[in-house]
Amino acid sequence: MARIKEAVKWGILSTAKIGVEKVIPAMLNGEHTIIHAIASRNLKRAEETADLLQIPAAYGSYEELLRDPEIEAVYIPLPNHLHFEWIEKSVRAGKHVLCEKPLVLTSDMVEKLRELERETGKKIGEGFMVLHQKRWDRVREIVQSGSLGKFVTAVSIFSYYLDDKENIRNIPEYGGGGIYDIGCYPTVISRYVLGEEPVRAAAYLQKDPDLGIDRLSSVVLEFPSGPVSFTVSTQMVPFQIFQFFGTEKMIEVQIPFNTPHFRSMSIRVNSGNIYESTKIVESFSPENHYTRQGDAFSRAILYDEPFAGSLDNAEKNLKVLEAIFTSAREGGWITV
Ligand SMILES: NC(=O)c1ccc[n+]([C@@H]2O[C@H](COP(=O)([O-])OP(=O)(O)OC[C@H]3O[C@@H](n4cnc5c(N)ncnc54)[C@H](OP(=O)(O)O)[C@@H]3O)[C@@H](O)[C@H]2O)c1
């Protein structure tokens, strides 16, 4: 374990799957991150998870964890509709907060979070792990440098198959649905890579007639540099890709979102020969974006470094998602 310079003591609100399987094990390897406690609505579940992950303290309610004076920051992987409530309770209890994406459900809630930051002096960040990958920094450099020629367009697919009625993603009142769960990713990445905000959005959206959540969406975002289009689905064969096209070359980013940390990843290029598949141009040694994210937020607390998942970024991303929902409802282009 890489240990430990100056470090922040963290608590975790809930035994969510993403926390237990991915984020906590990754944060345990952080340079500036100590996981001190975990809380669950069920004490036994908290204790079992603490044992499993070797976390020193376990609590049977989120409130108890927030009363622990040793904890400086909390990570919140609760269902989307509970994010705002527990961010507010956490900062009022004197904790900094890293909360899972989507940070909240509407852009006007971000303004309230900004007021809470000002009032409490605590930091609030959004867990968009993809913003902590070296590979995306490099893609951004390549696209913005003009080495593909003039940027023309980008396309992305993000899909999985999940029809379990009990899953939080399939419950509308929990902030379920494909746009909140995965449409936020091609949105945040296209904004990051192009370094621009989309001017307007047009969207097709199909709801599951029984579940009531959006299960398939195809979206066009018009950026000043050109359009980006993506399809996301929660009931399709699992697949992920992002491709950026210039006038001379295209680059392809495979497994762009749930990027594995246990093997090298690459950027692939095609220079215009349609009979050849894309070739690796750059490789990246394995890295864990959740470890990097935890450390980045710890450094934001310790040294006041800027954090990529900022409130400004969350607000801009949510404004795009809102334009997508409005376009799907009313038809046509919606100004972002
Ligand atoms: N960044 C990423 O890679 C990534 C990946 C997946 C998910 N996420 C985000 O992480 C969050 C959690 O997703 P998940 O799939 O891990 O969720 P999950 O496994 O369903 O866990 C959610 C947890 O919230 C707690 N909870 C409190 N009130 C609840 C309620 N009314 N209903 C259900 N659970 C409740 C439960 O923990 P206790 O019983 O222990 O209290 C539960 O285990 C979401 O915001 C999602 O968008 C991010």
CSV table of C-alpha atoms in Angstrom, one decimal, residues 150-329:
chain,number,residue,atom,x,y,z
A,150,LYS,CA,-10.0,20.1,-38.0
A,151,PHE,CA,-12.5,18.6,-35.5
A,152,VAL,CA,-15.6,17.4,-37.3
A,153,THR,CA,-17.7,15.3,-34.9
A,154,ALA,CA,-17.6,12.6,-32.1
A,155,VAL,CA,-19.9,9.7,-31.4
A,156,SER,CA,-20.3,7.5,-28.4
A,157,ILE,CA,-22.3,4.4,-27.2
A,158,PHE,CA,-22.8,3.5,-23.5
A,159,SER,CA,-25.1,0.5,-22.8
A,160,TYR,CA,-25.9,-2.3,-20.4
A,161,TYR,CA,-28.9,-4.7,-19.9
A,162,LEU,CA,-30.7,-4.3,-16.6
A,163,ASP,CA,-34.4,-5.0,-16.1
A,164,ASP,CA,-34.5,-5.7,-12.4
A,165,LYS,CA,-37.4,-3.7,-11.0
A,166,GLU,CA,-35.7,-3.4,-7.6
A,167,ASN,CA,-32.6,-1.7,-8.9
A,168,ILE,CA,-32.3,2.0,-8.1
A,169,ARG,CA,-31.7,2.7,-11.8
A,170,ASN,CA,-35.2,1.4,-12.6
A,171,ILE,CA,-37.1,3.4,-10.1
A,172,PRO,CA,-38.2,6.9,-11.5
A,173,GLU,CA,-38.7,8.4,-8.0
A,174,TYR,CA,-35.1,7.5,-7.1
A,175,GLY,CA,-33.7,9.5,-10.0
A,176,GLY,CA,-33.4,6.4,-12.1
A,177,GLY,CA,-33.2,6.1,-15.9
A,178,GLY,CA,-30.4,6.0,-18.5
A,179,ILE,CA,-29.8,9.7,-18.9
A,180,TYR,CA,-29.0,10.3,-15.2
A,181,ASP,CA,-27.1,7.0,-14.9
A,182,ILE,CA,-25.0,6.9,-18.1
A,183,GLY,CA,-26.0,9.8,-20.4
A,184,CYS,CA,-24.2,12.0,-18.0
A,185,TYR,CA,-20.9,10.4,-19.1
A,186,PRO,CA,-20.7,11.2,-22.8
A,187,THR,CA,-22.0,14.6,-21.9
A,188,VAL,CA,-19.2,15.3,-19.4
A,189,ILE,CA,-16.5,13.8,-21.5
A,190,SER,CA,-17.5,15.7,-24.7
A,191,ARG,CA,-17.5,18.9,-22.7
A,192,TYR,CA,-14.1,18.0,-21.2
A,193,VAL,CA,-12.4,17.0,-24.4
A,194,LEU,CA,-13.7,19.9,-26.5
A,195,GLY,CA,-13.3,22.4,-23.7
A,196,GLU,CA,-16.6,24.0,-24.7
A,197,GLU,CA,-20.2,24.0,-23.7
A,198,PRO,CA,-22.9,22.8,-26.1
A,199,VAL,CA,-25.1,25.5,-27.5
A,200,ARG,CA,-28.2,23.3,-28.0
A,201,ALA,CA,-29.4,19.7,-27.7
A,202,ALA,CA,-31.9,17.5,-29.6
A,203,ALA,CA,-32.9,14.1,-28.2
A,204,TYR,CA,-35.0,11.0,-28.9
A,205,LEU,CA,-35.9,9.2,-25.6
A,206,GLN,CA,-37.8,5.9,-25.2
A,207,LYS,CA,-39.3,5.0,-21.8
A,208,ASP,CA,-39.9,1.5,-20.5
A,209,PRO,CA,-43.7,1.2,-20.4
A,210,ASP,CA,-43.6,-0.8,-17.2
A,211,LEU,CA,-40.7,0.7,-15.3
A,212,GLY,CA,-41.4,4.3,-16.4
A,213,ILE,CA,-37.6,5.1,-16.7
A,214,ASP,CA,-35.8,6.2,-19.9
A,215,ARG,CA,-34.2,3.0,-21.3
A,216,LEU,CA,-32.9,4.3,-24.7
A,217,SER,CA,-31.9,7.8,-25.7
A,218,SER,CA,-30.1,9.1,-28.8
A,219,VAL,CA,-28.8,12.6,-28.4
A,220,VAL,CA,-27.1,15.3,-30.5
A,221,LEU,CA,-25.3,18.1,-28.7
A,222,GLU,CA,-24.2,21.0,-30.9
A,223,PHE,CA,-20.9,22.4,-29.7
A,224,PRO,CA,-19.3,25.5,-31.3
A,225,SER,CA,-16.7,23.1,-32.8
A,226,GLY,CA,-19.2,20.6,-34.2
A,227,PRO,CA,-21.8,18.1,-33.1
A,228,VAL,CA,-21.4,15.2,-30.7
A,229,SER,CA,-23.9,12.4,-30.8
A,230,PHE,CA,-24.4,9.5,-28.4
A,231,THR,CA,-26.8,6.7,-27.7
A,232,VAL,CA,-27.2,5.3,-24.2
A,233,SER,CA,-29.4,2.3,-23.2
A,234,THR,CA,-30.1,0.4,-20.0
A,235,GLN,CA,-31.7,-2.5,-22.0
A,236,MET,CA,-29.1,-3.3,-24.7
A,237,VAL,CA,-26.1,-5.5,-25.1
A,238,PRO,CA,-23.3,-4.0,-22.9
A,239,PHE,CA,-21.0,-1.9,-24.9
A,240,GLN,CA,-18.9,1.3,-24.6
A,241,ILE,CA,-17.0,3.3,-27.2
A,242,PHE,CA,-16.1,7.0,-27.9
A,243,GLN,CA,-14.7,8.1,-31.3
A,244,PHE,CA,-13.5,11.5,-32.3
A,245,PHE,CA,-13.3,12.5,-36.0
A,246,GLY,CA,-11.2,15.2,-37.7
A,247,THR,CA,-10.8,16.0,-41.3
A,248,GLU,CA,-7.7,13.8,-41.5
A,249,LYS,CA,-7.7,11.2,-38.7
A,250,MET,CA,-10.1,9.6,-36.2
A,251,ILE,CA,-9.2,8.3,-32.8
A,252,GLU,CA,-11.0,5.7,-30.8
A,253,VAL,CA,-11.2,5.3,-27.0
A,254,GLN,CA,-12.3,1.8,-26.1
A,255,ILE,CA,-14.0,1.1,-22.8
A,256,PRO,CA,-14.1,4.8,-22.3
A,257,PHE,CA,-16.1,5.0,-19.0
A,258,ASN,CA,-15.8,1.8,-16.9
A,259,THR,CA,-12.1,1.7,-17.8
A,260,PRO,CA,-10.4,-1.3,-16.2
A,261,HIS,CA,-7.5,-0.6,-13.8
A,262,PHE,CA,-5.9,-4.0,-14.2
A,263,ARG,CA,-4.6,-3.7,-17.7
A,264,SER,CA,-3.0,-1.2,-20.0
A,265,MET,CA,-5.4,0.9,-22.1
A,266,SER,CA,-4.8,2.7,-25.4
A,267,ILE,CA,-5.8,5.4,-27.8
A,268,ARG,CA,-6.3,4.0,-31.3
A,269,VAL,CA,-6.1,5.8,-34.6
A,270,ASN,CA,-7.2,5.4,-38.2
A,271,SER,CA,-5.8,7.7,-40.8
A,272,GLY,CA,-8.4,7.2,-43.4
A,273,ASN,CA,-8.0,3.7,-44.7
A,274,ILE,CA,-11.4,2.2,-44.3
A,275,TYR,CA,-10.2,-1.3,-45.0
A,276,GLU,CA,-8.0,-1.2,-41.9
A,277,SER,CA,-9.1,-1.3,-38.3
A,278,THR,CA,-7.9,1.2,-35.8
A,279,LYS,CA,-4.2,0.8,-34.6
A,280,ILE,CA,-2.8,1.5,-31.2
A,281,VAL,CA,-0.9,4.9,-31.2
A,282,GLU,CA,-0.5,5.4,-27.5
A,283,SER,CA,-0.6,3.0,-24.5
A,284,PHE,CA,-1.2,3.9,-20.9
A,285,SER,CA,-0.1,1.8,-18.0
A,286,PRO,CA,-2.8,0.5,-15.6
A,287,GLU,CA,-4.2,3.2,-13.4
A,288,ASN,CA,-7.2,3.3,-11.1
A,289,HIS,CA,-9.4,6.4,-11.6
A,290,TYR,CA,-11.2,5.9,-8.3
A,291,THR,CA,-7.8,6.0,-6.4
A,292,ARG,CA,-6.8,9.1,-8.3
A,293,GLN,CA,-10.3,10.7,-7.7
A,294,GLY,CA,-10.1,10.1,-3.9
A,295,ASP,CA,-6.6,11.5,-3.7
A,296,ALA,CA,-7.5,14.5,-5.8
A,297,PHE,CA,-10.4,15.4,-3.5
A,298,SER,CA,-8.2,14.8,-0.4
A,299,ARG,CA,-5.6,17.2,-2.0
A,300,ALA,CA,-8.4,19.7,-2.6
A,301,ILE,CA,-9.1,19.6,1.1
A,302,LEU,CA,-5.5,19.6,2.3
A,303,TYR,CA,-3.9,22.1,-0.2
A,304,ASP,CA,-6.9,23.8,-1.7
A,305,GLU,CA,-6.1,22.3,-5.1
A,306,PRO,CA,-8.8,22.6,-7.8
A,307,PHE,CA,-11.0,19.5,-8.2
A,308,ALA,CA,-12.3,18.4,-11.6
A,309,GLY,CA,-15.7,17.4,-10.3
A,310,SER,CA,-16.5,20.9,-9.2
A,311,LEU,CA,-19.9,22.4,-8.6
A,312,ASP,CA,-19.5,24.6,-11.7
A,313,ASN,CA,-18.9,21.4,-13.8
A,314,ALA,CA,-21.9,19.7,-12.2
A,315,GLU,CA,-24.2,22.6,-12.9
A,316,LYS,CA,-23.1,22.8,-16.5
A,317,ASN,CA,-23.5,19.1,-17.0
A,318,LEU,CA,-27.0,19.1,-15.4
A,319,LYS,CA,-28.1,22.0,-17.7
A,320,VAL,CA,-27.2,19.8,-20.7
A,321,LEU,CA,-29.2,16.9,-19.2
A,322,GLU,CA,-32.1,19.2,-18.6
A,323,ALA,CA,-32.0,20.4,-22.3
A,324,ILE,CA,-32.0,16.7,-23.3
A,325,PHE,CA,-35.1,15.9,-21.2
A,326,THR,CA,-36.9,19.0,-22.5
A,327,SER,CA,-36.1,18.2,-26.2
A,328,ALA,CA,-37.3,14.6,-25.7
A,329,ARG,CA,-40.6,15.9,-24.2
